[in-house]
Amino acid sequence: MKILHVAETLRGGIASYLDEILPAQLARYGPGKIGILAAEDQVHELKPLRGLCVLTYAAEAGRMRRTIGLARTLRQVVAETDCDLVHAHSTFAGVAARVVLGPLRRRPKLVYCAHGWAFDRAAPWPHLQAARALELALSPLADRIVCISAHDMRSARAAGLPGSRLTLLPNGIAAESQAAADGPAWATGAIRVLFVGRFDRQKGADIFAATMAALGSGWHGCAIGAPVVDDAAPEFPPNVACAGWLRRDEVQRYLASCDVLVVPSRWEGFGLIAVEAMRAGKAVVAARVGGLADIVVDGVTGRLVPPHEASGFVAALRELDRAELRAMGVAGRTRFLREYTADTLNRGLFALYDTLLRPRLA
């Protein structure tokens, strides 16, 4: 095995990220050269790929127990396969990979991507300080740290992570979507407002629910997702249909048929769903937080509004008519093609891998 990807959780953005990069890496390096190590109850989140080595560890309850299980399995896999490079995705996988591989005298090259920093979110100050201290302590153990947005890079530098180890590679997706054939049913005549994400505090599903309740008649909302970290979904008003958790291709047909996507996240390292909406030629109304503020151009591809409350979303949506939403969608599609395609991401990863592997393979 040449490259092994490691994840503690796949559901959501990390699965979408891997779905974009794994086929390209299999095409470049060949069948059997690329692997994924993930919990046995989550590998189904990835698209099946011929030639991909799928390795699993036990799906323990609780993130700490899962991380310990991941660390144990990773140690065994690295000892048995002699892979050239490990690419760890998310904070917990990054901790496991660096703790396991860092002390080894001869080890694979290690790339770490947090997919949004744990110290860059809405949480009690002591928790944020602990997360920052942990990242600082472990940063020398990664050969390179990938930042998924310009905001992610700024946050890393501000936290004191070594600039020499940081690489900016913004997330990207395929230029064209693979949407399911049939479209969803929307209320006739209403402006169609879409939310896609975990029904957890970070993603602001409760803010979306409050926004739609304030908009009332004339607006039809659809919420795609389910609770993942939190225990229960918010109570949605009558003008919102809840579609549950859908496959990525099913999400694309909702994006293709909506008028506007709302992204009310309380914090966000990147915000991949905003890019997916731009690919579909849709306007995006998003909270001015994290990577979303880099992606959405206020007044051009959508609107950026103050985070944490519904009033800004309500005001922004009421100010926009269908013609303005369509124009913003066209501008968003143009920006997507220029900045956020998977081809750009994959070229960046190949260049990074080549730089790290050249001394090992010489």
CSV table of C-alpha atoms in Angstrom, one decimal:
chain,number,residue,atom,x,y,z
A,1,MET,CA,0.0,0.0,0.0
A,2,LYS,CA,1.3,3.4,-0.9
A,3,ILE,CA,-1.2,5.8,0.8
A,4,LEU,CA,-3.5,5.0,3.7
A,5,HIS,CA,-6.3,7.4,4.7
A,6,VAL,CA,-7.4,7.3,8.3
A,7,ALA,CA,-10.7,8.6,9.7
A,8,GLU,CA,-12.5,8.4,13.1
A,9,THR,CA,-15.7,9.6,11.6
A,10,LEU,CA,-16.9,9.6,8.0
A,11,ARG,CA,-20.5,10.8,8.0
A,12,GLY,CA,-20.9,14.2,6.4
A,13,GLY,CA,-18.1,16.4,5.0
A,14,ILE,CA,-15.2,13.9,5.4
A,15,ALA,CA,-17.0,11.2,3.3
A,16,SER,CA,-17.7,13.9,0.7
A,17,TYR,CA,-14.0,14.9,0.7
A,18,LEU,CA,-12.8,11.3,0.4
A,19,ASP,CA,-15.3,10.6,-2.4
A,20,GLU,CA,-13.6,13.3,-4.4
A,21,ILE,CA,-9.9,12.4,-3.8
A,22,LEU,CA,-9.9,8.6,-3.6
A,23,PRO,CA,-10.9,7.9,-7.3
A,24,ALA,CA,-8.2,10.3,-8.5
A,25,GLN,CA,-5.6,8.6,-6.3
A,26,LEU,CA,-6.6,5.1,-7.5
A,27,ALA,CA,-6.3,6.3,-11.1
A,28,ARG,CA,-2.8,7.8,-10.4
A,29,TYR,CA,-1.2,5.2,-8.2
A,30,GLY,CA,-3.1,2.0,-9.2
A,31,PRO,CA,-5.4,-0.6,-7.6
A,32,GLY,CA,-4.3,-1.9,-4.2
A,33,LYS,CA,-2.1,1.2,-3.6
A,34,ILE,CA,-4.7,3.3,-1.8
A,35,GLY,CA,-6.4,2.3,1.5
A,36,ILE,CA,-8.9,3.7,4.0
A,37,LEU,CA,-9.0,2.8,7.7
A,38,ALA,CA,-12.4,3.6,9.3
A,39,ALA,CA,-14.9,2.4,11.8
A,40,GLU,CA,-16.7,-0.7,10.6
A,41,ASP,CA,-20.1,1.0,11.0
A,42,GLN,CA,-19.2,3.9,8.7
A,43,VAL,CA,-17.4,2.6,5.7
A,44,HIS,CA,-20.8,2.4,3.9
A,45,GLU,CA,-20.7,6.2,3.8
A,46,LEU,CA,-18.1,6.0,1.0
A,47,LYS,CA,-18.8,5.2,-2.6
A,48,PRO,CA,-17.7,1.7,-3.4
A,49,LEU,CA,-14.4,1.8,-5.4
A,50,ARG,CA,-12.7,-1.1,-7.2
A,51,GLY,CA,-9.1,-1.5,-6.1
A,52,LEU,CA,-9.5,0.4,-2.8
A,53,CYS,CA,-8.2,-1.4,0.3
A,54,VAL,CA,-10.9,-1.0,2.9
A,55,LEU,CA,-9.7,-1.7,6.5
A,56,THR,CA,-11.9,-1.4,9.6
A,57,TYR,CA,-11.8,-1.3,13.3
A,58,ALA,CA,-14.5,-2.0,15.9
A,59,ALA,CA,-17.2,0.6,16.2
A,60,GLU,CA,-17.0,1.4,19.9
A,61,ALA,CA,-19.4,3.7,21.7
A,62,GLY,CA,-17.9,7.1,22.5
A,63,ARG,CA,-15.3,9.0,20.6
A,64,MET,CA,-12.5,8.4,23.0
A,65,ARG,CA,-13.0,4.6,22.8
A,66,ARG,CA,-13.2,4.8,19.1
A,67,THR,CA,-10.0,6.8,18.9
A,68,ILE,CA,-8.2,4.3,21.0
A,69,GLY,CA,-9.5,1.4,18.8
A,70,LEU,CA,-8.4,3.4,15.7
A,71,ALA,CA,-4.9,3.9,17.2
A,72,ARG,CA,-4.5,0.2,18.0
A,73,THR,CA,-5.5,-0.9,14.5
A,74,LEU,CA,-3.4,1.7,12.8
A,75,ARG,CA,-0.3,0.5,14.7
A,76,GLN,CA,-1.0,-3.0,13.4
A,77,VAL,CA,-1.7,-2.0,9.9
A,78,VAL,CA,1.4,0.1,9.5
A,79,ALA,CA,3.5,-2.7,10.9
A,80,GLU,CA,2.0,-5.2,8.4
A,81,THR,CA,1.7,-3.2,5.2
A,82,ASP,CA,4.7,-0.8,5.2
A,83,CYS,CA,2.8,1.9,3.6
A,84,ASP,CA,4.6,5.1,2.4
A,85,LEU,CA,2.2,7.8,3.6
A,86,VAL,CA,-0.6,8.1,6.1
A,87,HIS,CA,-3.2,10.9,5.6
A,88,ALA,CA,-5.3,11.4,8.8
A,89,HIS,CA,-8.6,13.2,8.5
A,90,SER,CA,-10.2,15.1,11.5
A,91,THR,CA,-9.0,15.9,15.0
A,92,PHE,CA,-9.5,12.5,16.6
A,93,ALA,CA,-7.8,10.6,13.7
A,94,GLY,CA,-5.1,13.2,13.7
A,95,VAL,CA,-4.4,12.6,17.4
A,96,ALA,CA,-4.4,8.8,17.0
A,97,ALA,CA,-2.1,8.9,13.9
A,98,ARG,CA,0.4,11.3,15.4
A,99,VAL,CA,0.6,9.5,18.8
A,100,VAL,CA,1.0,6.2,17.1
A,101,LEU,CA,3.4,7.1,14.3
A,102,GLY,CA,5.3,10.1,15.7
A,103,PRO,CA,7.7,8.2,18.0
A,104,LEU,CA,8.6,5.5,15.4
A,105,ARG,CA,12.2,5.7,14.1
A,106,ARG,CA,11.1,4.6,10.6
A,107,ARG,CA,7.6,5.5,9.8
A,108,PRO,CA,5.4,6.5,6.9
A,109,LYS,CA,5.2,10.2,6.0
A,110,LEU,CA,2.3,11.7,7.9
A,111,VAL,CA,-0.2,14.3,6.5
A,112,TYR,CA,-2.9,15.6,8.9
A,113,CYS,CA,-6.0,17.6,8.0
A,114,ALA,CA,-8.3,18.7,10.9
A,115,HIS,CA,-11.2,19.6,8.5
A,116,GLY,CA,-11.8,22.5,10.8
A,117,TRP,CA,-9.9,23.2,14.0
A,118,ALA,CA,-11.3,22.1,17.4
A,119,PHE,CA,-10.0,25.3,18.9
A,120,ASP,CA,-11.9,27.4,16.3
A,121,ARG,CA,-15.5,26.8,17.3
A,122,ALA,CA,-18.1,28.0,19.8
A,123,ALA,CA,-17.2,26.3,23.1
A,124,PRO,CA,-16.1,27.2,26.6
A,125,TRP,CA,-12.8,29.0,26.7
A,126,PRO,CA,-11.0,26.2,28.7
A,127,HIS,CA,-12.0,23.7,26.1
A,128,LEU,CA,-10.6,25.8,23.3
A,129,GLN,CA,-7.4,26.4,25.1
A,130,ALA,CA,-7.0,22.7,25.7
A,131,ALA,CA,-7.6,21.9,22.0
A,132,ARG,CA,-5.1,24.6,21.0
A,133,ALA,CA,-2.5,23.3,23.4
A,134,LEU,CA,-3.0,19.7,22.1
A,135,GLU,CA,-2.6,20.8,18.4
A,136,LEU,CA,0.6,22.7,19.3
A,137,ALA,CA,2.1,19.8,21.2
A,138,LEU,CA,1.4,17.3,18.4
A,139,SER,CA,2.2,19.6,15.4
A,140,PRO,CA,5.9,18.6,15.2
A,141,LEU,CA,4.8,14.9,14.7
A,142,ALA,CA,3.1,15.6,11.3
A,143,ASP,CA,5.2,16.1,8.2
A,144,ARG,CA,2.6,18.4,6.8
A,145,ILE,CA,-0.7,19.9,8.0
A,146,VAL,CA,-3.3,20.6,5.4
A,147,CYS,CA,-5.6,23.6,5.9
A,148,ILE,CA,-8.9,23.4,4.0
A,149,SER,CA,-9.6,27.1,3.7
A,150,ALA,CA,-7.9,30.5,4.0
A,151,HIS,CA,-9.7,30.9,7.2
A,152,ASP,CA,-8.4,27.6,8.5
A,153,MET,CA,-4.8,28.7,7.6
A,154,ARG,CA,-5.3,32.1,9.4
A,155,SER,CA,-6.6,30.3,12.5
A,156,ALA,CA,-3.7,27.9,12.5
A,157,ARG,CA,-1.1,30.7,12.2
A,158,ALA,CA,-2.9,32.7,14.9
A,159,ALA,CA,-2.8,29.7,17.2
A,160,GLY,CA,0.9,29.4,16.8
A,161,LEU,CA,1.1,26.3,14.6
A,162,PRO,CA,4.4,26.2,12.7
A,163,GLY,CA,4.0,27.9,9.3
A,164,SER,CA,6.6,25.6,7.7
A,165,ARG,CA,4.3,22.6,8.2
A,166,LEU,CA,1.1,24.3,6.9
A,167,THR,CA,-0.2,23.8,3.4
A,168,LEU,CA,-3.3,25.6,2.1
A,169,LEU,CA,-5.4,23.2,-0.1
A,170,PRO,CA,-9.0,24.5,-0.3
A,171,ASN,CA,-11.7,21.8,-0.5
A,172,GLY,CA,-13.0,21.0,-4.0
A,173,ILE,CA,-15.7,18.9,-5.7
A,174,ALA,CA,-16.3,17.5,-9.2
A,175,ALA,CA,-17.2,20.1,-11.8
A,176,GLU,CA,-20.5,18.3,-12.4
A,177,SER,CA,-22.8,16.6,-9.9
A,178,GLN,CA,-24.2,13.1,-10.1
A,179,ALA,CA,-27.8,13.8,-9.1
A,180,ALA,CA,-30.5,11.2,-8.7
A,181,ALA,CA,-33.0,11.3,-11.5
A,182,ASP,CA,-36.2,12.3,-9.9
A,183,GLY,CA,-36.7,15.7,-8.2
A,184,PRO,CA,-38.4,16.4,-4.9
A,185,ALA,CA,-41.8,17.9,-4.4
A,186,TRP,CA,-41.9,21.6,-3.4
A,187,ALA,CA,-44.9,23.7,-2.5
A,188,THR,CA,-46.3,25.4,-5.7
A,189,GLY,CA,-45.5,29.1,-5.9
A,190,ALA,CA,-43.4,29.3,-2.8
A,191,ILE,CA,-39.7,30.3,-2.7
A,192,ARG,CA,-37.8,27.1,-2.0
A,193,VAL,CA,-35.3,27.3,0.8
A,194,LEU,CA,-32.9,24.4,1.5
A,195,PHE,CA,-30.9,23.4,4.6
A,196,VAL,CA,-28.4,20.5,4.4
A,197,GLY,CA,-26.3,19.4,7.4
A,198,ARG,CA,-26.3,17.6,10.7
A,199,PHE,CA,-29.1,18.5,13.0
A,200,ASP,CA,-26.5,19.5,15.6
A,201,ARG,CA,-25.7,22.8,17.3
A,202,GLN,CA,-22.7,23.5,15.0
A,203,LYS,CA,-24.8,23.5,11.8
A,204,GLY,CA,-27.6,25.7,13.1
A,205,ALA,CA,-30.6,23.6,12.2
A,206,ASP,CA,-32.4,25.3,15.0
A,207,ILE,CA,-31.6,28.7,13.4
A,208,PHE,CA,-33.0,27.5,10.1
A,209,ALA,CA,-36.2,26.3,11.8
A,210,ALA,CA,-36.6,29.8,13.5
A,211,THR,CA,-35.9,31.5,10.2
A,212,MET,CA,-38.6,29.5,8.3
A,213,ALA,CA,-41.1,30.1,11.2
A,214,ALA,CA,-40.6,33.8,10.9
A,215,LEU,CA,-40.9,33.8,7.1
A,216,GLY,CA,-44.1,32.0,7.2
A,217,SER,CA,-46.4,31.5,4.2
A,218,GLY,CA,-44.9,32.0,0.7
A,219,TRP,CA,-41.7,30.2,1.7
A,220,HIS,CA,-41.2,26.4,1.6
A,221,GLY,CA,-38.3,24.9,3.4
A,222,CYS,CA,-36.7,21.5,3.3
A,223,ALA,CA,-34.2,20.2,5.9
A,224,ILE,CA,-31.9,17.4,4.9
A,225,GLY,CA,-30.0,15.7,7.7
A,226,ALA,CA,-30.2,14.1,11.1
A,227,PRO,CA,-28.7,14.5,14.6
A,228,VAL,CA,-25.2,13.1,14.8
A,229,VAL,CA,-23.5,14.7,17.8
A,230,ASP,CA,-26.7,16.1,19.5
A,231,ASP,CA,-29.5,13.8,20.7
A,232,ALA,CA,-32.5,15.3,19.0
A,233,ALA,CA,-33.5,17.4,16.0
A,234,PRO,CA,-35.1,20.8,16.4
A,235,GLU,CA,-38.8,21.2,16.0
A,236,PHE,CA,-39.4,22.4,12.4
A,237,PRO,CA,-42.4,24.7,11.6
A,238,PRO,CA,-45.2,23.6,9.2
A,239,ASN,CA,-43.6,25.2,6.2
A,240,VAL,CA,-40.5,22.9,6.5
A,241,ALA,CA,-40.4,19.3,5.3
A,242,CYS,CA,-37.7,17.1,6.8
A,243,ALA,CA,-36.2,14.7,4.3
A,244,GLY,CA,-33.9,12.9,6.8
A,245,TRP,CA,-30.3,11.8,6.0
A,246,LEU,CA,-29.9,11.3,2.2
A,247,ARG,CA,-27.2,10.0,-0.1
A,248,ARG,CA,-25.0,12.6,-1.7
A,249,ASP,CA,-26.5,12.1,-5.1
A,250,GLU,CA,-30.0,12.5,-3.6
A,251,VAL,CA,-28.9,15.8,-2.0
A,252,GLN,CA,-27.9,17.1,-5.5
A,253,ARG,CA,-31.4,16.9,-6.8
A,254,TYR,CA,-32.7,19.0,-4.0
A,255,LEU,CA,-29.9,21.5,-4.7
A,256,ALA,CA,-30.8,21.5,-8.4
A,257,SER,CA,-34.5,22.4,-7.6
A,258,CYS,CA,-34.2,24.9,-4.7
A,259,ASP,CA,-34.1,28.7,-5.1
A,260,VAL,CA,-31.6,29.3,-2.3
A,261,LEU,CA,-29.4,27.4,0.2
A,262,VAL,CA,-29.3,28.6,3.8
A,263,VAL,CA,-26.1,27.8,5.8
A,264,PRO,CA,-26.6,29.0,9.4
A,265,SER,CA,-23.5,27.3,10.9
A,266,ARG,CA,-22.2,28.6,14.3
A,267,TRP,CA,-18.7,27.7,13.2
A,268,GLU,CA,-17.3,26.2,10.0
A,269,GLY,CA,-13.8,25.3,8.9
A,270,PHE,CA,-14.9,25.3,5.3
A,271,GLY,CA,-18.6,24.7,4.4
A,272,LEU,CA,-18.6,22.2,1.6
A,273,ILE,CA,-22.4,22.4,1.1
A,274,ALA,CA,-22.1,26.0,0.1
A,275,VAL,CA,-19.7,25.0,-2.7
A,276,GLU,CA,-22.1,22.3,-3.8
A,277,ALA,CA,-24.9,24.8,-4.1
A,278,MET,CA,-22.6,27.1,-6.1
A,279,ARG,CA,-21.9,24.2,-8.5
A,280,ALA,CA,-25.6,23.8,-9.0
A,281,GLY,CA,-25.9,27.5,-9.7
A,282,LYS,CA,-27.8,28.5,-6.6
A,283,ALA,CA,-27.5,31.5,-4.3
A,284,VAL,CA,-26.2,30.9,-0.8
A,285,VAL,CA,-27.2,32.8,2.3
A,286,ALA,CA,-24.7,31.9,5.0
A,287,ALA,CA,-23.5,33.0,8.4
A,288,ARG,CA,-20.4,35.1,8.3
A,289,VAL,CA,-18.2,32.5,10.1
A,290,GLY,CA,-15.1,30.6,9.3
A,291,GLY,CA,-14.6,29.3,5.8
A,292,LEU,CA,-18.1,30.4,4.7
A,293,ALA,CA,-16.8,34.0,4.7
A,294,ASP,CA,-14.2,33.0,2.2
A,295,ILE,CA,-16.5,31.1,-0.1
A,296,VAL,CA,-19.6,33.3,-0.3
A,297,VAL,CA,-19.1,36.8,-1.9
A,298,ASP,CA,-21.6,39.0,-0.1
A,299,GLY,CA,-24.0,40.6,-2.6
A,300,VAL,CA,-22.5,38.7,-5.5
A,301,THR,CA,-22.9,34.9,-5.0
A,302,GLY,CA,-25.3,35.2,-2.0
A,303,ARG,CA,-25.4,37.0,1.3
A,304,LEU,CA,-23.4,36.8,4.5
A,305,VAL,CA,-25.3,37.6,7.7
A,306,PRO,CA,-24.4,37.8,11.4
A,307,PRO,CA,-24.2,34.3,13.0
A,308,HIS,CA,-26.1,32.7,15.9
A,309,GLU,CA,-29.6,34.2,15.3
A,310,ALA,CA,-32.4,33.9,12.7
A,311,SER,CA,-33.1,37.7,12.3
A,312,GLY,CA,-30.3,38.3,9.8
A,313,PHE,CA,-31.3,35.3,7.6
A,314,VAL,CA,-35.0,36.5,7.7
A,315,ALA,CA,-34.0,40.0,6.6
A,316,ALA,CA,-31.6,38.8,3.9
A,317,LEU,CA,-34.1,36.4,2.4
A,318,ARG,CA,-36.9,38.9,2.3
A,319,GLU,CA,-34.7,41.4,0.5
A,320,LEU,CA,-34.0,39.0,-2.4
A,321,ASP,CA,-36.4,38.2,-5.2
A,322,ARG,CA,-36.2,35.3,-7.6
A,323,ALA,CA,-34.4,37.3,-10.3
A,324,GLU,CA,-31.7,38.3,-7.8
A,325,LEU,CA,-31.4,34.8,-6.5
A,326,ARG,CA,-30.9,33.5,-10.1
A,327,ALA,CA,-28.2,36.1,-10.8
A,328,MET,CA,-26.4,35.2,-7.7
A,329,GLY,CA,-26.5,31.5,-8.6
A,330,VAL,CA,-24.9,32.3,-12.0
A,331,ALA,CA,-22.1,34.2,-10.3
A,332,GLY,CA,-21.7,31.4,-7.8
A,333,ARG,CA,-21.3,28.8,-10.5
A,334,THR,CA,-18.6,30.9,-12.2
A,335,ARG,CA,-16.7,31.3,-8.9
A,336,PHE,CA,-17.0,27.6,-8.2
A,337,LEU,CA,-15.4,26.7,-11.5
A,338,ARG,CA,-12.6,29.1,-10.8
A,339,GLU,CA,-11.8,28.2,-7.2
A,340,TYR,CA,-13.3,25.0,-5.9
A,341,THR,CA,-13.1,22.1,-8.3
A,342,ALA,CA,-11.8,18.6,-7.3
A,343,ASP,CA,-9.2,18.8,-10.1
A,344,THR,CA,-7.5,21.7,-8.3
A,345,LEU,CA,-7.6,19.9,-4.9
A,346,ASN,CA,-6.2,16.7,-6.4
A,347,ARG,CA,-3.4,18.4,-8.2
A,348,GLY,CA,-2.4,20.1,-4.9
A,349,LEU,CA,-2.5,16.8,-3.0
A,350,PHE,CA,-0.4,15.0,-5.7
A,351,ALA,CA,2.2,17.8,-5.5
A,352,LEU,CA,2.2,17.5,-1.7
A,353,TYR,CA,2.5,13.7,-1.7
A,354,ASP,CA,5.3,13.8,-4.3
A,355,THR,CA,7.3,16.3,-2.2
A,356,LEU,CA,7.0,14.2,0.9
A,357,LEU,CA,7.6,10.8,-0.8
A,358,ARG,CA,10.5,11.8,-3.1
A,359,PRO,CA,13.2,11.4,-0.4
A,360,ARG,CA,11.7,8.1,0.8
A,361,LEU,CA,11.5,6.6,-2.7
A,362,ALA,CA,14.8,7.9,-4.0
